[in-house]
Coordinates of C-alpha atoms and ligand atoms in Angstrom, one line a residue:
X1227 CA -12.6 -0.6 -37.5
X1228 CA -11.0 2.6 -36.6
X1229 CA -8.9 4.6 -39.0
X1230 CA -6.1 7.0 -38.1
X1231 CA -7.5 10.1 -36.6
X1232 CA -10.6 8.4 -35.2
X1233 CA -10.6 8.5 -31.4
X1234 CA -9.5 5.1 -30.2
X1235 CA -8.0 5.4 -26.8
X1236 CA -8.9 3.1 -23.9
X1237 CA -8.0 3.6 -20.3
X1238 CA -7.7 0.3 -18.4
X1239 CA -8.1 0.3 -14.6
X1240 CA -7.3 -2.5 -12.3
X1241 CA -8.4 -1.4 -8.9
X1242 CA -7.3 -3.4 -5.8
X1243 CA -8.1 -2.8 -2.2
X1244 CA -5.3 -0.2 -1.7
X1245 CA -4.0 0.2 -5.2
X1246 CA -4.9 1.2 -8.8
X1247 CA -2.9 -0.1 -11.8
X1248 CA -3.6 1.7 -15.0
X1249 CA -2.7 1.7 -18.7
X1250 CA -3.7 4.0 -21.5
X1251 CA -3.7 2.2 -24.9
X1252 CA -4.3 3.5 -28.4
X1253 CA -6.2 0.8 -30.2
X1254 CA -5.8 2.2 -33.7
X1255 CA -2.0 2.0 -33.6
X1256 CA -2.0 -0.9 -31.1
X1257 CA 0.2 1.2 -28.9
X1258 CA 0.7 1.6 -25.1
X1259 CA 0.7 5.3 -24.4
X1260 CA 1.2 5.4 -20.6
X1261 CA 1.2 3.0 -17.6
X1262 CA 1.3 3.5 -13.9
X1263 CA 0.4 2.4 -10.4
X1264 CA -1.0 4.1 -7.4
X1265 CA -0.3 2.1 -4.2
X1266 CA -0.8 2.2 -0.5
X1267 CA -3.9 4.3 -1.0
X1268 CA -5.2 5.6 2.4
X1269 CA -1.7 5.5 4.0
X1270 CA 0.6 8.4 4.6
X1271 CA 3.2 6.8 2.3
X1272 CA 1.0 6.5 -0.8
X1273 CA 3.0 6.4 -4.0
X1274 CA 2.2 7.1 -7.6
X1275 CA 4.5 5.9 -10.3
X1276 CA 3.7 7.0 -13.9
X1277 CA 5.5 6.1 -17.0
X1278 CA 4.8 8.0 -20.2
X1279 CA 5.5 5.4 -22.9
X1280 CA 4.5 7.1 -26.2
X1281 CA 6.6 10.2 -25.7
X1282 CA 9.6 8.3 -24.3
X1283 CA 9.5 10.6 -21.3
X1284 CA 11.0 10.0 -17.9
X1285 CA 9.2 7.8 -15.3
X1286 CA 7.7 10.1 -12.6
X1287 CA 7.2 9.2 -9.0
X1288 CA 5.3 11.0 -6.2
X1289 CA 4.9 10.0 -2.6
X1290 CA 2.5 11.4 0.0
X1291 CA -0.9 10.6 1.2
X1292 CA -3.6 9.8 -1.4
X1293 CA -6.7 9.4 0.7
X1294 CA -9.0 7.2 -1.4
X1295 CA -9.6 5.8 -4.9
X1296 CA -11.2 9.1 -6.0
X1297 CA -8.1 11.0 -5.2
X1298 CA -6.0 8.3 -6.8
X1299 CA -7.9 8.6 -10.1
X1300 CA -7.7 12.4 -10.0
X1301 CA -3.9 12.1 -9.4
X1302 CA -3.3 9.7 -12.3
X1303 CA -5.6 11.8 -14.5
X1304 CA -3.3 14.8 -13.7
X1305 CA -0.3 12.8 -14.7
X1306 CA -1.9 11.7 -18.0
X1307 CA -2.8 15.3 -18.6
X1308 CA 0.8 16.4 -18.2
X1309 CA 1.5 14.2 -21.2
X1310 CA -1.4 15.6 -23.2
X1311 CA -3.4 12.4 -22.5
X1312 CA -5.9 13.6 -19.9
X1313 CA -9.2 11.9 -19.1
X1314 CA -11.0 14.9 -20.6
X1315 CA -9.5 14.3 -24.0
X1316 CA -11.9 13.5 -26.8
X1317 CA -9.6 10.7 -28.0
X1318 CA -10.6 8.6 -25.0
X1319 CA -13.5 6.4 -26.1
X1320 CA -14.0 4.1 -23.0
X1321 CA -12.7 3.0 -19.6
X1322 CA -12.2 -0.8 -19.2
X1323 CA -12.4 -2.1 -15.6
X1324 CA -11.0 -5.4 -14.5
X1325 CA -13.7 -7.0 -12.3
X1326 CA -12.7 -10.1 -10.5
X1327 CA -16.0 -11.9 -9.9
X1328 CA -18.9 -11.9 -12.4
X1329 CA -20.9 -14.7 -10.8
X1330 CA -23.2 -16.7 -12.9
X1331 CA -24.7 -13.7 -14.7
X1332 CA -21.7 -11.9 -16.3
X1333 CA -20.2 -14.1 -19.0
X1334 CA -19.2 -11.3 -21.4
X1335 CA -17.7 -7.9 -21.2
X1336 CA -20.5 -5.6 -20.0
X1337 CA -21.4 -2.0 -20.5
X1338 CA -21.8 -0.6 -16.9
X1339 CA -25.0 1.1 -15.9
X1340 CA -26.7 1.4 -12.5
X1341 CA -28.3 -2.0 -12.8
X1342 CA -25.0 -3.7 -13.7
X1343 CA -23.3 -2.0 -10.8
X1344 CA -26.0 -3.2 -8.4
X1345 CA -25.5 -6.7 -9.7
X1346 CA -21.7 -6.6 -9.2
X1347 CA -22.4 -5.4 -5.7
X1348 CA -24.6 -8.4 -5.0
X1349 CA -21.5 -10.6 -5.9
X1350 CA -19.4 -9.1 -3.1
X1351 CA -19.9 -12.1 -0.8
X1352 CA -18.3 -14.3 -3.6
X1353 CA -15.2 -12.0 -3.8
X1354 CA -15.1 -9.9 -0.6
X1355 CA -11.5 -8.8 -1.1
X1356 CA -11.7 -7.9 -4.7
X1357 CA -15.1 -6.8 -5.9
X1358 CA -15.5 -3.9 -3.5
X1359 CA -12.3 -2.3 -4.8
X1360 CA -13.4 -2.9 -8.4
X1361 CA -16.7 -1.2 -7.6
X1362 CA -15.0 1.8 -6.0
X1363 CA -12.8 2.2 -9.2
X1364 CA -15.9 2.1 -11.4
X1365 CA -17.9 4.6 -9.3
X1366 CA -15.0 7.1 -9.3
X1367 CA -14.3 6.8 -13.0
X1368 CA -18.1 7.3 -13.7
X1369 CA -18.0 10.5 -11.5
X1370 CA -15.0 11.8 -13.4
X1371 CA -16.4 11.1 -16.9
X1372 CA -20.1 10.3 -16.7
X1373 CA -20.4 10.6 -20.5
X1374 CA -17.9 7.9 -21.3
X1375 CA -18.8 4.2 -21.7
X1376 CA -17.4 2.2 -18.8
X1377 CA -17.0 -1.5 -19.5
X1378 CA -16.5 -4.3 -16.9
X1379 CA -14.3 -7.2 -18.0
X1380 CA -14.7 -10.1 -15.7
X1381 CA -11.9 -12.5 -14.6
X1382 CA -14.5 -15.3 -14.5
X1383 CA -16.0 -14.7 -17.9
X1384 CA -13.7 -16.8 -20.1
X1385 CA -14.5 -19.9 -18.0
X1386 CA -18.3 -19.6 -18.5
X1387 CA -18.0 -22.1 -21.3
X1388 CA -17.1 -24.9 -18.9
X1389 CA -19.6 -27.7 -19.2
X1390 CA -21.8 -28.4 -16.2
X1391 CA -20.0 -31.6 -15.3
X1392 CA -16.8 -29.5 -14.9
X1393 CA -18.2 -26.5 -13.0
X1394 CA -20.5 -28.3 -10.6
X1395 CA -19.2 -29.5 -7.2
X1396 CA -20.5 -32.9 -6.1
X1397 CA -22.6 -31.5 -3.3
X1398 CA -26.3 -31.2 -2.7
X1399 CA -27.6 -29.4 -5.7
X1400 CA -30.3 -27.4 -3.9
X1401 CA -27.7 -26.0 -1.4
X1402 CA -25.3 -25.3 -4.2
X1403 CA -27.9 -23.4 -6.3
X1404 CA -29.3 -21.5 -3.3
X1405 CA -25.9 -20.0 -2.5
X1406 CA -24.3 -19.8 -6.0
X1407 CA -21.7 -22.5 -5.0
X1408 CA -20.0 -23.7 -8.2
X1409 CA -16.7 -23.4 -9.9
X1410 CA -16.2 -20.1 -11.7
X1411 CA -12.5 -19.9 -12.4
X1412 CA -10.3 -16.8 -12.5
X1413 CA -7.4 -15.2 -14.5
X1414 CA -9.9 -15.6 -17.4
X1415 CA -8.6 -12.6 -19.3
X1416 CA -5.1 -14.0 -19.2
X1417 CA -6.2 -17.6 -20.2
X1418 CA -8.2 -16.1 -23.1
X1419 CA -5.3 -13.9 -24.4
X1420 CA -2.6 -16.5 -23.9
X1421 CA -4.5 -19.4 -25.5
X1422 CA -5.3 -17.2 -28.6
X1423 CA -1.7 -16.0 -28.9
X1424 CA -0.4 -19.6 -28.5
X1425 CA -2.5 -20.7 -31.5
X1426 CA -1.0 -17.8 -33.5
X1427 CA 2.5 -18.9 -32.4
X1428 CA 1.7 -22.4 -33.6
X1429 CA 0.4 -21.0 -36.9
X1430 CA -3.0 -22.7 -36.3
X1431 CA -6.6 -21.4 -36.3
X1432 CA -7.7 -20.9 -32.6
X1433 CA -10.9 -22.9 -33.4
X1434 CA -8.8 -25.9 -34.1
X1435 CA -6.2 -25.6 -31.3
X1436 CA -6.2 -27.4 -28.0
X1437 CA -3.9 -26.0 -25.3
X1438 CA -3.2 -26.3 -21.6
X1439 CA -2.5 -22.8 -20.2
X1440 CA -0.4 -22.6 -17.0
X1441 CA -0.8 -19.1 -15.5
X1442 CA 1.9 -19.2 -12.8
X1443 CA 2.2 -15.9 -11.0
X1444 CA 1.8 -15.1 -7.3
X1445 CA -1.7 -16.5 -7.9
X1446 CA -1.7 -19.5 -10.2
X1447 CA -4.2 -21.4 -12.3
X1448 CA -4.3 -24.0 -15.1
X1449 CA -6.9 -24.3 -17.8
X1450 CA -7.8 -26.7 -20.5
X1451 CA -8.9 -24.8 -23.7
X1452 CA -10.3 -26.5 -26.8
X1453 CA -10.9 -24.4 -29.9
X1454 CA -10.8 -21.2 -27.9
X1455 CA -13.3 -22.5 -25.3
X1456 CA -12.4 -23.3 -21.7
X1457 CA -13.4 -26.8 -20.7
X1458 CA -11.9 -26.8 -17.2
X1459 CA -9.9 -24.7 -14.9
X1460 CA -8.2 -25.2 -11.6
X1461 CA -9.7 -22.3 -9.6
X1462 CA -13.2 -22.7 -8.2
X1463 CA -15.7 -20.7 -6.3
X1464 CA -12.8 -18.5 -5.3
X1465 CA -9.2 -18.2 -6.4
X1466 CA -8.1 -20.6 -3.6
X1467 CA -8.6 -23.9 -5.4
X1468 CA -6.1 -25.7 -7.6
X1469 CA -2.3 -25.2 -7.9
X1470 CA 0.1 -24.3 -5.1
X1471 CA 0.4 -20.5 -5.1
X1472 CA 2.6 -17.8 -3.5
X1473 CA 0.5 -17.6 -0.4
X1474 CA -2.5 -19.9 -1.1
X1475 CA -2.8 -23.6 -0.5
X1476 CA -4.7 -24.6 -3.6
X1477 CA -6.4 -28.0 -3.4
X1478 CA -6.8 -29.7 0.0
X1479 CA -9.3 -32.0 1.7
X1480 CA -12.2 -29.7 2.8
X1481 CA -12.2 -31.6 6.1
X1482 CA -8.9 -29.8 6.9
X1483 CA -11.1 -26.8 7.7
X1484 CA -13.4 -28.7 10.1
X1485 CA -10.4 -30.3 11.7
X1486 CA -8.7 -27.0 12.3
X1487 CA -12.0 -25.5 13.7
X1488 CA -12.6 -28.5 16.0
X1489 CA -9.2 -29.5 17.1
X1490 CA -7.2 -26.2 16.9
X1491 CA -10.2 -24.0 17.8
X1492 CA -9.6 -21.8 14.8
X1493 CA -12.4 -19.5 13.7
X1494 CA -13.6 -19.5 10.1
X1495 CA -11.8 -16.2 9.5
X1496 CA -8.6 -17.5 10.9
X1497 CA -8.7 -20.6 8.6
X1498 CA -9.5 -18.3 5.7
X1499 CA -6.5 -16.2 6.5
X1500 CA -4.3 -19.3 6.9
X1501 CA -5.3 -20.8 3.6
X1502 CA -5.2 -17.6 1.6
X1503 CA -2.3 -15.6 3.1
X1504 CA -0.1 -18.0 5.0
X1505 CA 0.0 -21.1 2.9
X1506 CA 1.3 -22.2 -0.5
X1507 CA 5.0 -21.5 -1.0
X1508 CA 5.2 -19.0 1.9
X1509 CA 3.6 -21.5 4.3
X1510 CA 6.0 -24.2 3.2
X1511 CA 9.3 -22.3 3.3
X1512 CA 8.7 -18.7 4.3
X1513 CA 9.2 -17.3 0.8
X1514 CA 6.8 -16.8 -2.0
X1515 CA 9.1 -15.4 -4.6
X1516 CA 10.3 -18.2 -6.9
X1517 CA 13.7 -16.4 -7.5
X1518 CA 14.4 -16.6 -3.8
X1519 CA 13.2 -20.2 -3.5
X1520 CA 15.5 -21.2 -6.4
X1521 CA 18.4 -19.4 -4.8
X1522 CA 17.8 -21.3 -1.6
X1523 CA 17.4 -24.6 -3.5
X1524 CA 20.8 -24.0 -5.1
X1525 CA 22.2 -23.6 -1.5
X1526 CA 20.7 -27.0 -0.5
X1527 CA 18.0 -25.5 1.7
X1528 CA 15.7 -28.4 2.6
X1529 CA 12.5 -26.4 3.2
X1530 CA 12.9 -24.6 -0.2
X1531 CA 13.5 -27.9 -1.9
X1532 CA 10.4 -29.4 -0.5
X1533 CA 8.3 -26.4 -1.3
X1534 CA 9.5 -26.5 -4.9
X1535 CA 8.9 -30.3 -5.1
X1536 CA 5.3 -29.8 -3.8
X1537 CA 4.7 -26.9 -6.3
X1538 CA 5.9 -29.0 -9.2
X1539 CA 4.1 -32.2 -8.2
X1540 CA 0.7 -30.3 -8.1
X1541 CA 1.5 -28.7 -11.5
X1542 CA 2.2 -32.1 -13.1
X1543 CA -1.0 -33.6 -11.7
X1544 CA -3.0 -30.8 -13.5
X1545 CA -1.0 -31.2 -16.7
X1546 CA -1.9 -34.9 -16.7
X1547 CA -5.5 -34.3 -15.8
X1548 CA -6.0 -31.8 -18.6
X1549 CA -4.5 -34.2 -21.2
X1550 CA -7.4 -36.5 -20.2
X1551 CA -9.9 -33.6 -20.4
X1552 CA -8.8 -32.5 -23.8
X1553 CA -7.9 -35.8 -25.4
X1554 CA -5.6 -34.1 -27.9
X1555 CA -3.2 -31.4 -26.8
X1556 CA -1.3 -29.1 -29.2
X1557 CA 0.6 -27.1 -26.7
X1558 CA 1.4 -26.6 -23.0
X1559 CA 1.8 -22.9 -22.5
X1560 CA 3.5 -21.1 -19.6
X1561 CA 2.7 -17.6 -18.6
X1562 CA 2.8 -14.9 -15.8
X1563 CA 5.7 -14.1 -13.5
X1564 CA 6.9 -17.6 -12.7
X1565 CA 5.7 -19.2 -16.0
X1566 CA 7.5 -16.6 -18.2
X1567 CA 10.7 -16.4 -16.2
X1568 CA 11.5 -19.6 -14.2
X1569 CA 13.1 -22.0 -16.7
X1570 CA 13.6 -24.5 -13.8
X1571 CA 9.8 -24.7 -13.3
X1572 CA 9.1 -25.3 -16.9
X1573 CA 11.8 -28.0 -17.1
X1574 CA 10.7 -29.8 -13.9
X1575 CA 7.0 -29.6 -14.9
X1576 CA 7.5 -31.7 -18.1
X1577 CA 10.5 -33.8 -17.1
X1578 CA 10.0 -37.4 -17.9
X1579 CA 6.7 -36.8 -19.8
X1580 CA 8.1 -37.8 -23.2
X1581 CA 5.4 -40.4 -23.2
X1582 CA 2.9 -37.5 -23.4
X1583 CA 4.9 -36.0 -26.3
X1584 CA 6.4 -33.3 -23.9
X1585 CA 9.9 -32.1 -23.7
X1586 CA 11.9 -28.8 -23.4
X1587 CA 15.0 -28.0 -25.3
X1588 CA 17.6 -26.9 -22.7
X1589 CA 19.0 -24.0 -24.7
X1590 CA 15.6 -22.6 -25.9
X1591 CA 14.2 -22.9 -22.4
X1592 CA 16.9 -20.8 -20.8
X1593 CA 16.9 -18.1 -23.4
X1594 CA 15.5 -14.9 -22.0
X1595 CA 12.9 -13.0 -24.1
X1596 CA 9.8 -10.9 -23.8
X1597 CA 8.3 -12.5 -27.0
X1598 CA 6.0 -15.5 -27.3
X1599 CA 8.3 -18.5 -28.1
X1600 CA 8.5 -22.3 -28.4
X1601 CA 10.8 -24.0 -25.8
X1602 CA 10.3 -27.5 -27.0
X1603 CA 12.6 -29.2 -29.5
X1604 CA 11.7 -29.2 -33.2
X1605 CA 9.5 -32.1 -34.1
X1606 CA 7.9 -32.4 -30.7
X1607 CA 4.4 -34.0 -30.7
X1608 CA 3.2 -31.4 -28.3
X1609 CA 4.7 -27.9 -28.3
X1610 CA 5.8 -26.3 -25.0
X1611 CA 5.6 -22.6 -25.3
X1612 CA 6.1 -19.4 -23.3
X1613 CA 3.6 -16.6 -24.0
X1614 CA 3.9 -13.4 -21.9
X1615 CA 0.4 -12.5 -20.7
X1616 CA -1.0 -9.1 -21.3
X1617 CA -4.3 -8.7 -19.4
X1618 CA -4.5 -5.0 -19.9
X1619 CA -4.2 -5.2 -23.6
X1620 CA -6.9 -7.9 -23.6
X1621 CA -9.2 -5.8 -21.4
X1622 CA -8.6 -2.9 -23.7
X1623 CA -9.4 -5.0 -26.8
X1624 CA -12.7 -6.3 -25.3
X1625 CA -13.6 -2.8 -24.0
X1626 CA -13.0 -1.1 -27.3
X1627 CA -14.9 -3.8 -29.3
X1628 CA -17.9 -3.3 -27.1
X1629 CA -17.8 0.5 -26.8
X1630 CA -17.4 1.0 -30.5
X1631 CA -20.1 -1.6 -31.4
X1632 CA -22.6 0.1 -29.1
X1633 CA -21.9 3.4 -30.9
X1634 CA -22.4 1.9 -34.3
X1635 CA -25.9 2.7 -35.5
X1636 CA -25.9 -0.3 -37.9
X1637 CA -25.4 -2.7 -34.9
X1638 CA -28.7 -4.2 -33.8
X1639 CA -29.1 -5.5 -30.3
X1640 CA -29.6 -9.2 -30.2
Ligands
AMP2126 P1 2.8 -12.2 -11.2 O1 1.8 -12.4 -10.2 O2 2.5 -12.7 -12.6 O3 3.3 -10.7 -11.3 O4 4.1 -13.0 -10.8 C1 4.9 -12.7 -9.6 C2 5.8 -13.8 -9.3 O5 6.6 -14.1 -10.4 C3 6.8 -13.4 -8.2 O6 6.3 -13.6 -6.9 C4 7.9 -14.4 -8.5 O7 7.7 -15.6 -7.7 C5 7.8 -14.7 -9.9 N1 8.9 -14.2 -10.7 C6 9.1 -12.9 -11.2 N2 10.3 -12.8 -11.9 C7 10.9 -14.0 -11.8 C8 12.1 -14.5 -12.3 N3 13.0 -13.8 -13.0 N4 12.4 -15.8 -12.0 C9 11.6 -16.6 -11.3 N5 10.4 -16.1 -10.8 C10 10.0 -14.9 -11.1

């Protein structure tokens, strides 16, 4: 454990294809020191927004071309340095990188070396949109501070505990194994954090708590977590499977793909684009923001009503399925942009499910708060809770634990 004065800062980097989100956290004081975003990297209108949190300073914004991820990291490093928090500071003990796909090999946070980086590169075909950006972020950070431990925290890792009967697709095993086709699951860092935090909220030991986590953001996934271990999750080989999302279809008959290829003459890439970018809520009603959809529902807009109904129907099917997977459920927990903010979604998701022990209290459910909270009535058999997710803090926690353990001479490698 660190004591005051011991270096204990972790920089968390979440590198997307044209953006880098970052946070600097102090693990000794459990404090967020700074946060920011560089977006539209490579365009003339790149933008950096930096918020110094520890000093209470003003938010700073810069626009103008930032050519690549290297320049983005140097720019954010300059901003941190202006607050006395530069990447060259000795307080910084590690950089934690969000990496979307860890494939079958990476089931734990992992210290990055050349071999690990090469393995992450081999996984690019499984996450062609995400892993290349994550790799660029890692390379750049290693160039800037080659002496610093860099840790990869994988979105898939928490789901590695799924039993084989949950992660295997019912297809020819030899084909599946040859091409690494199985269910991996995503948003794992969020599911791990939220399920642990929910157990705390209930005042129960995580080892003895069963929860259904509903991560409902622009991407959305559900998971069934028993005693801190994931038993099933709704996303699969890629983040396309499962719930209805902002722009992704979620579950559908795989034959839809053959049908569109044969009958509509669509290429594989066109169908990929359709299902990932032009489906889900946006495909159904033209909007993917739940606030806008609810506004349209209130005005009696038929397409928005139907989109909402389809979204809720799928969600309820997963809640029912995960009751069956878990046997005993202590809480259904909502998180991420929609789950934390849309009271109508929470209400509709559990409406009429008193038989499952589920209900929301109207007043608690509509109360706005940033804190973890119960929204079910007192005495409910199954709690309904809202737990704001914090993937950056979880990445920082895992990164710090690994980086400081590796430095501890008393720690023996298993
Ligand atoms: P996330 O991916 O977790 O950042 O979630 C983003 C999504 O959350 C947006 O696309 C909206 O649909 C939804 N969202 C954010 N704020 C609200 C709100 N106040 N009410 C309803 N939905 C919201």
